[in-house]
Amino acid sequence: MTSTDQDWELRVAALWARLDDHEPAAFRAAVAALAAERPEDDAEALFELGAAHDSTGLPVEAVRLYERALDRGLTGLRRRRAVIQLASSLRNLGRPDRSVELLTAERDIPADRLDADETALSGAVDAFLALALADTGRDREAASLALGALAPLLPRYNRSLAHYARALLTAPDGS
């Protein structure tokens, strides 16, 4: 990464740290100004623009920008964030089936293909997938996934909860 890239990344991070200090349109304009410093159709800039639209209540535009960023070869942590955020926006826009597709594919990426920062977002993948599964009527799968993700975080009962989470997928639903 060049010093120019590092400077841009620092300014992007500083702007995001002050998100709540801006009105939505002003924040999007500030992100757009930073994005304009990058080459046209730069994947990282498109992602940041998408995230700015998403964070300020414009999910339709965010979806378009996330998809463009991914189409332009977004990589690494931003790629994983883009998939999570795209899937979340699609779910909120009434497309939970597409959200399930995206997040299931993301969840299926072998751990050895992810770096530590990307792996750290595995819980977020699971959480947003659980929401999308619930929206598609797959409540037991959603609960199993959410509880399975929670189990390792508990100070006790980890094994029991993980077992019960898996059992939700095979036990009759009681209806």
Short mmCIF file of C-alpha atoms in Angstrom, two decimals, residues 19-108:
data_model
loop_
_atom_site.label_atom_id
_atom_site.label_comp_id
_atom_site.label_asym_id
_atom_site.label_seq_id
_atom_site.Cartn_x
_atom_site.Cartn_y
_atom_site.Cartn_z
CA LEU A 19 -20.50 9.63 11.18
CA ASP A 20 -22.86 10.82 13.90
CA ASP A 21 -21.49 14.37 13.65
CA HIS A 22 -22.89 14.74 10.12
CA GLU A 23 -26.31 15.08 8.60
CA PRO A 24 -26.91 12.12 6.23
CA ALA A 25 -26.54 14.11 3.00
CA ALA A 26 -23.40 15.84 4.28
CA PHE A 27 -21.86 12.52 5.25
CA ARG A 28 -22.60 11.02 1.83
CA ALA A 29 -21.09 14.11 0.20
CA ALA A 30 -17.94 13.81 2.30
CA VAL A 31 -17.56 10.14 1.37
CA ALA A 32 -18.22 11.01 -2.28
CA ALA A 33 -15.44 13.61 -2.15
CA LEU A 34 -13.02 11.00 -0.83
CA ALA A 35 -14.20 8.48 -3.41
CA ALA A 36 -13.62 11.03 -6.17
CA GLU A 37 -9.91 10.98 -5.30
CA ARG A 38 -9.73 7.38 -6.48
CA PRO A 39 -9.84 6.12 -10.07
CA GLU A 40 -13.29 5.85 -11.65
CA ASP A 41 -15.06 2.63 -10.63
CA ASP A 42 -12.48 1.92 -7.90
CA ALA A 43 -13.87 -1.03 -5.91
CA GLU A 44 -12.87 0.37 -2.50
CA ALA A 45 -14.39 3.76 -3.25
CA LEU A 46 -17.61 2.13 -4.50
CA PHE A 47 -17.81 0.10 -1.31
CA GLU A 48 -17.36 3.18 0.88
CA LEU A 49 -20.05 5.00 -1.11
CA GLY A 50 -22.36 2.02 -0.71
CA ALA A 51 -21.73 1.87 3.01
CA ALA A 52 -22.38 5.61 3.33
CA HIS A 53 -25.72 5.26 1.55
CA ASP A 54 -26.58 2.19 3.62
CA SER A 55 -25.70 3.89 6.91
CA THR A 56 -27.78 6.94 6.05
CA GLY A 57 -30.98 5.14 5.09
CA LEU A 58 -30.64 4.67 1.33
CA PRO A 59 -30.44 0.87 0.90
CA VAL A 60 -31.52 0.78 -2.76
CA GLU A 61 -28.55 2.90 -3.82
CA ALA A 62 -26.32 0.98 -1.40
CA VAL A 63 -27.21 -2.32 -3.08
CA ARG A 64 -26.28 -0.93 -6.49
CA LEU A 65 -22.93 0.35 -5.18
CA TYR A 66 -22.08 -2.85 -3.28
CA GLU A 67 -22.81 -4.91 -6.38
CA ARG A 68 -20.60 -2.66 -8.51
CA ALA A 69 -17.79 -2.86 -5.95
CA LEU A 70 -17.97 -6.65 -5.90
CA ASP A 71 -18.16 -6.77 -9.71
CA ARG A 72 -15.01 -4.61 -9.85
CA GLY A 73 -13.06 -7.15 -7.81
CA LEU A 74 -13.33 -5.90 -4.23
CA THR A 75 -11.11 -8.07 -2.03
CA GLY A 76 -10.23 -8.82 1.56
CA LEU A 77 -12.08 -7.45 4.53
CA ARG A 78 -14.03 -4.93 2.47
CA ARG A 79 -15.28 -7.74 0.22
CA ARG A 80 -16.60 -9.68 3.20
CA ARG A 81 -18.17 -6.55 4.67
CA ALA A 82 -19.75 -5.78 1.29
CA VAL A 83 -21.35 -9.23 1.12
CA ILE A 84 -22.72 -8.92 4.66
CA GLN A 85 -24.00 -5.39 4.10
CA LEU A 86 -25.43 -6.20 0.65
CA ALA A 87 -27.25 -9.22 2.06
CA SER A 88 -28.60 -7.16 4.95
CA SER A 89 -29.85 -4.44 2.62
CA LEU A 90 -31.45 -6.99 0.30
CA ARG A 91 -33.21 -8.58 3.27
CA ASN A 92 -34.49 -5.18 4.39
CA LEU A 93 -35.73 -4.54 0.85
CA GLY A 94 -37.82 -7.72 0.89
CA ARG A 95 -35.35 -10.07 -0.79
CA PRO A 96 -34.43 -12.47 2.03
CA ASP A 97 -33.99 -15.42 -0.36
CA ARG A 98 -31.15 -13.59 -2.14
CA SER A 99 -29.71 -12.65 1.25
CA VAL A 100 -29.70 -16.33 2.26
CA GLU A 101 -27.93 -17.23 -1.00
CA LEU A 102 -25.20 -14.64 -0.52
CA LEU A 103 -24.58 -15.38 3.14
CA THR A 104 -24.68 -19.15 2.71
CA ALA A 105 -22.02 -18.87 0.01
CA GLU A 106 -19.99 -16.56 2.27
CA ARG A 107 -20.32 -18.99 5.16
CA ASP A 108 -19.10 -21.84 2.94
#
